[in-house]
PDB file of C-alpha atoms in Angstrom:
ATOM      1  CA  MET O   1     110.994 103.560 110.208  1.00 61.00           C
ATOM      2  CA  PRO O   2     108.567 106.048 108.754  1.00 66.00           C
ATOM      3  CA  GLY O   3     108.262 105.818 105.014  1.00 81.00           C
ATOM      4  CA  PHE O   4     109.919 102.430 104.574  1.00 88.00           C
ATOM      5  CA  MET O   5     106.777 100.574 103.480  1.00 89.00           C
ATOM      6  CA  GLN O   6     105.727 103.421 101.169  1.00 90.00           C
ATOM      7  CA  PHE O   7     109.140 103.306  99.510  1.00 93.00           C
ATOM      8  CA  ILE O   8     108.938  99.512  99.076  1.00 94.00           C
ATOM      9  CA  THR O   9     105.441  99.871  97.592  1.00 93.00           C
ATOM     10  CA  GLY O  10     106.762 102.470  95.149  1.00 95.00           C
ATOM     11  CA  ILE O  11     109.563 100.139  94.052  1.00 96.00           C
ATOM     12  CA  ILE O  12     107.050  97.301  93.566  1.00 96.00           C
ATOM     13  CA  LEU O  13     104.855  99.581  91.448  1.00 95.00           C
ATOM     14  CA  TRP O  14     107.846 100.615  89.295  1.00 95.00           C
ATOM     15  CA  ALA O  15     108.774  96.944  88.827  1.00 95.00           C
ATOM     16  CA  TYR O  16     105.178  96.162  87.804  1.00 95.00           C
ATOM     17  CA  ILE O  17     105.194  99.059  85.310  1.00 94.00           C
ATOM     18  CA  ALA O  18     108.476  97.804  83.825  1.00 92.00           C
ATOM     19  CA  MET O  19     107.592  94.101  83.730  1.00 94.00           C
ATOM     20  CA  TYR O  20     104.078  94.426  82.350  1.00 93.00           C
ATOM     21  CA  ASP O  21     104.798  97.209  79.860  1.00 84.00           C
ATOM     22  CA  VAL O  22     102.297  99.671  81.309  1.00 88.00           C
ATOM     23  CA  THR O  23     102.028 102.500  78.828  1.00 84.00           C
ATOM     24  CA  PRO O  24     100.742 106.045  79.280  1.00 82.00           C
ATOM     25  CA  PRO O  25      98.244 107.394  79.938  1.00 83.00           C
ATOM     26  CA  ASN O  26      97.996 105.528  83.214  1.00 91.00           C
ATOM     27  CA  ALA O  27      97.502 106.841  86.762  1.00 94.00           C
ATOM     28  CA  LEU O  28      99.710 104.008  88.012  1.00 94.00           C
ATOM     29  CA  TYR O  29     102.708 106.205  87.132  1.00 95.00           C
ATOM     30  CA  MET O  30     101.520 108.856  89.590  1.00 96.00           C
ATOM     31  CA  ALA O  31     101.000 106.221  92.275  1.00 95.00           C
ATOM     32  CA  ALA O  32     104.546 104.900  91.724  1.00 95.00           C
ATOM     33  CA  VAL O  33     106.054 108.400  91.853  1.00 96.00           C
ATOM     34  CA  ALA O  34     104.069 109.310  94.952  1.00 96.00           C
ATOM     35  CA  PHE O  35     104.761 106.126  96.939  1.00 94.00           C
ATOM     36  CA  THR O  36     108.472 106.262  96.150  1.00 95.00           C
ATOM     37  CA  ALA O  37     108.919 109.992  96.758  1.00 95.00           C
ATOM     38  CA  TYR O  38     106.764 110.173  99.897  1.00 93.00           C
ATOM     39  CA  GLY O  39     108.485 107.078 101.263  1.00 92.00           C
ATOM     40  CA  VAL O  40     111.924 108.634 100.897  1.00 91.00           C
ATOM     41  CA  HIS O  41     110.611 111.956 102.228  1.00 88.00           C
ATOM     42  CA  TRP O  42     109.017 110.471 105.346  1.00 86.00           C
ATOM     43  CA  PHE O  43     112.129 108.395 106.002  1.00 85.00           C
ATOM     44  CA  ALA O  44     114.232 111.572 105.758  1.00 85.00           C
ATOM     45  CA  LEU O  45     111.825 113.444 108.057  1.00 84.00           C
ATOM     46  CA  GLY O  46     112.102 110.654 110.615  1.00 83.00           C
ATOM     47  CA  LEU O  47     115.901 110.681 110.478  1.00 84.00           C
ATOM     48  CA  ASN O  48     115.971 114.474 110.743  1.00 84.00           C
ATOM     49  CA  LYS O  49     113.803 114.347 113.863  1.00 81.00           C
ATOM     50  CA  TYR O  50     115.739 111.418 115.335  1.00 86.00           C
ATOM     51  CA  TYR O  51     119.056 113.230 115.014  1.00 90.00           C
ATOM     52  CA  GLY O  52     117.583 116.573 116.148  1.00 87.00           C
ATOM     53  CA  GLY O  53     118.170 118.285 112.816  1.00 85.00           C
ATOM     54  CA  ASP O  54     117.017 121.734 111.789  1.00 84.00           C
ATOM     55  CA  ALA O  55     113.245 121.798 111.147  1.00 77.00           C
ATOM     56  CA  ARG O  56     113.673 124.442 108.426  1.00 83.00           C
ATOM     57  CA  VAL O  57     114.828 121.656 106.111  1.00 83.00           C
ATOM     58  CA  ASP O  58     111.302 120.218 106.354  1.00 84.00           C
ATOM     59  CA  GLY O  59     109.866 123.516 105.095  1.00 88.00           C
ATOM     60  CA  TYR O  60     112.084 123.556 102.026  1.00 91.00           C
ATOM     61  CA  MET O  61     111.338 119.886 101.289  1.00 91.00           C
ATOM     62  CA  ALA O  62     107.627 120.667 101.660  1.00 93.00           C
ATOM     63  CA  VAL O  63     107.785 122.882  98.564  1.00 95.00           C
ATOM     64  CA  ALA O  64     108.710 119.945  96.323  1.00 94.00           C
ATOM     65  CA  PHE O  65     106.188 117.640  97.977  1.00 95.00           C
ATOM     66  CA  LEU O  66     103.482 120.263  97.653  1.00 97.00           C
ATOM     67  CA  TRP O  67     104.167 120.127  93.914  1.00 97.00           C
ATOM     68  CA  ILE O  68     103.918 116.312  93.875  1.00 97.00           C
ATOM     69  CA  SER O  69     100.633 116.560  95.804  1.00 97.00           C
ATOM     70  CA  ILE O  70      99.205 119.048  93.298  1.00 98.00           C
ATOM     71  CA  ILE O  71     100.215 116.824  90.379  1.00 98.00           C
ATOM     72  CA  GLY O  72      98.709 113.794  92.137  1.00 97.00           C
ATOM     73  CA  ALA O  73      95.413 115.603  92.716  1.00 98.00           C
ATOM     74  CA  LEU O  74      95.342 116.698  89.068  1.00 98.00           C
ATOM     75  CA  VAL O  75      96.009 113.168  87.794  1.00 97.00           C
ATOM     76  CA  PHE O  76      93.527 111.372  90.019  1.00 97.00           C
ATOM     77  CA  TYR O  77      90.728 113.903  89.564  1.00 97.00           C
ATOM     78  CA  GLU O  78      91.304 113.674  85.801  1.00 96.00           C
ATOM     79  CA  VAL O  79      90.889 109.869  85.823  1.00 96.00           C
ATOM     80  CA  LYS O  80      87.786 110.259  88.039  1.00 95.00           C
ATOM     81  CA  ASP O  81      89.345 108.589  91.088  1.00 95.00           C
ATOM     82  CA  ILE O  82      87.831 111.140  93.453  1.00 95.00           C
ATOM     83  CA  PRO O  83      88.802 109.482  96.781  1.00 96.00           C
ATOM     84  CA  VAL O  84      92.486 109.433  95.840  1.00 96.00           C
ATOM     85  CA  GLY O  85      92.184 112.963  94.416  1.00 97.00           C
ATOM     86  CA  ILE O  86      90.845 114.049  97.820  1.00 98.00           C
ATOM     87  CA  LEU O  87      93.824 112.350  99.480  1.00 97.00           C
ATOM     88  CA  PHE O  88      96.287 114.303  97.345  1.00 98.00           C
ATOM     89  CA  THR O  89      94.358 117.528  97.991  1.00 98.00           C
ATOM     90  CA  LEU O  90      94.634 116.903 101.733  1.00 98.00           C
ATOM     91  CA  LEU O  91      98.345 116.159 101.349  1.00 97.00           C
ATOM     92  CA  ALA O  92      98.729 119.473  99.503  1.00 98.00           C
ATOM     93  CA  LEU O  93      97.086 121.229 102.457  1.00 98.00           C
ATOM     94  CA  VAL O  94      99.495 119.491 104.839  1.00 97.00           C
ATOM     95  CA  TYR O  95     102.464 120.725 102.809  1.00 96.00           C
ATOM     96  CA  ILE O  96     101.042 124.235 102.346  1.00 97.00           C
ATOM     97  CA  SER O  97     100.828 124.534 106.122  1.00 97.00           C
ATOM     98  CA  ASP O  98     104.192 122.818 106.658  1.00 95.00           C
ATOM     99  CA  ILE O  99     106.085 125.503 104.750  1.00 95.00           C
ATOM    100  CA  PRO O 100     105.373 128.395 107.180  1.00 95.00           C
ATOM    101  CA  ALA O 101     105.244 126.032 110.191  1.00 94.00           C
ATOM    102  CA  SER O 102     108.808 124.868 109.514  1.00 91.00           C
ATOM    103  CA  LEU O 103     110.419 127.947 108.013  1.00 93.00           C
ATOM    104  CA  LEU O 104     108.895 130.481 110.415  1.00 93.00           C
ATOM    105  CA  ALA O 105     108.739 128.144 113.435  1.00 90.00           C
ATOM    106  CA  SER O 106     105.157 129.373 113.815  1.00 91.00           C
ATOM    107  CA  ARG O 107     103.062 127.737 116.543  1.00 94.00           C
ATOM    108  CA  GLN O 108      99.859 128.795 114.788  1.00 97.00           C
ATOM    109  CA  TRP O 109     100.897 127.194 111.483  1.00 95.00           C
ATOM    110  CA  THR O 110     102.065 124.104 113.367  1.00 94.00           C
ATOM    111  CA  LYS O 111      98.545 123.776 114.791  1.00 97.00           C
ATOM    112  CA  VAL O 112      97.068 124.187 111.293  1.00 97.00           C
ATOM    113  CA  LYS O 113      99.467 121.538 109.991  1.00 96.00           C
ATOM    114  CA  GLY O 114      98.429 119.223 112.835  1.00 96.00           C
ATOM    115  CA  TYR O 115      94.768 119.760 111.940  1.00 97.00           C
ATOM    116  CA  PHE O 116      95.429 118.805 108.303  1.00 98.00           C
ATOM    117  CA  HIS O 117      97.490 115.803 109.463  1.00 96.00           C
ATOM    118  CA  LEU O 118      94.529 114.645 111.541  1.00 98.00           C
ATOM    119  CA  ILE O 119      92.026 115.015 108.686  1.00 98.00           C
ATOM    120  CA  THR O 120      94.397 113.322 106.229  1.00 97.00           C
ATOM    121  CA  GLY O 121      95.069 110.473 108.660  1.00 95.00           C
ATOM    122  CA  VAL O 122      91.351 109.871 109.191  1.00 97.00           C
ATOM    123  CA  TRP O 123      90.772 109.899 105.412  1.00 97.00           C
ATOM    124  CA  LEU O 124      93.649 107.427 104.912  1.00 94.00           C
ATOM    125  CA  MET O 125      92.203 105.115 107.571  1.00 95.00           C
ATOM    126  CA  TYR O 126      88.814 105.231 105.848  1.00 96.00           C
ATOM    127  CA  LEU O 127      90.382 104.505 102.437  1.00 95.00           C
ATOM    128  CA  THR O 128      92.323 101.592 103.946  1.00 93.00           C
ATOM    129  CA  PHE O 129      89.175 100.204 105.572  1.00 95.00           C
ATOM    130  CA  ALA O 130      87.210 100.619 102.334  1.00 94.00           C
ATOM    131  CA  ALA O 131      89.897  98.984 100.185  1.00 92.00           C
ATOM    132  CA  VAL O 132      90.478  96.026 102.497  1.00 94.00           C
ATOM    133  CA  THR O 133      86.785  95.280 103.094  1.00 95.00           C
ATOM    134  CA  SER O 134      86.114  95.687  99.371  1.00 93.00           C
ATOM    135  CA  PHE O 135      88.780  93.174  98.344  1.00 92.00           C
ATOM    136  CA  ALA O 136      88.499  90.795 101.294  1.00 95.00           C
ATOM    137  CA  LEU O 137      84.736  90.798 101.903  1.00 95.00           C
ATOM    138  CA  GLY O 138      83.219  92.177  98.703  1.00 92.00           C
ATOM    139  CA  TRP O 139      81.738  95.154 100.531  1.00 93.00           C
ATOM    140  CA  SER O 140      80.940  98.328  98.653  1.00 89.00           C
ATOM    141  CA  LEU O 141      81.453 101.382 100.828  1.00 82.00           C
ATOM    142  CA  PRO O 142      80.656 104.896  99.681  1.00 79.00           C
ATOM    143  CA  LEU O 143      83.687 106.702  98.299  1.00 71.00           C
TER     144      LEU O 143
END
């Protein structure tokens, strides 16, 4: 189920914010919003594809998620977390290309969206590798 683990992570982050009285300003709020919203969104995308729904819905949803991506980039660049800011910038590019790809059923925009998906996926894999090896092995990879 696409998005399920992101949604669970978002709920865990909200519980942490509530239980430990995290007060603003704190980028953890953006992480909680993003994990929860993207989790629900990706779950909905998966269901829409599974049931053969209209792809134009994805284009309209992309507008709201483009906005979340822009806010995420703003927040993480502001707190000097450049790698996560880059992630949100790449997500914004995915959603910018998703709007015409879905609403216009454009093959060219679908290819552009696929290109941004590929770049974003590679960046996410690098961030995962860097985070895990940093915590588990004490490595310090360039970010």
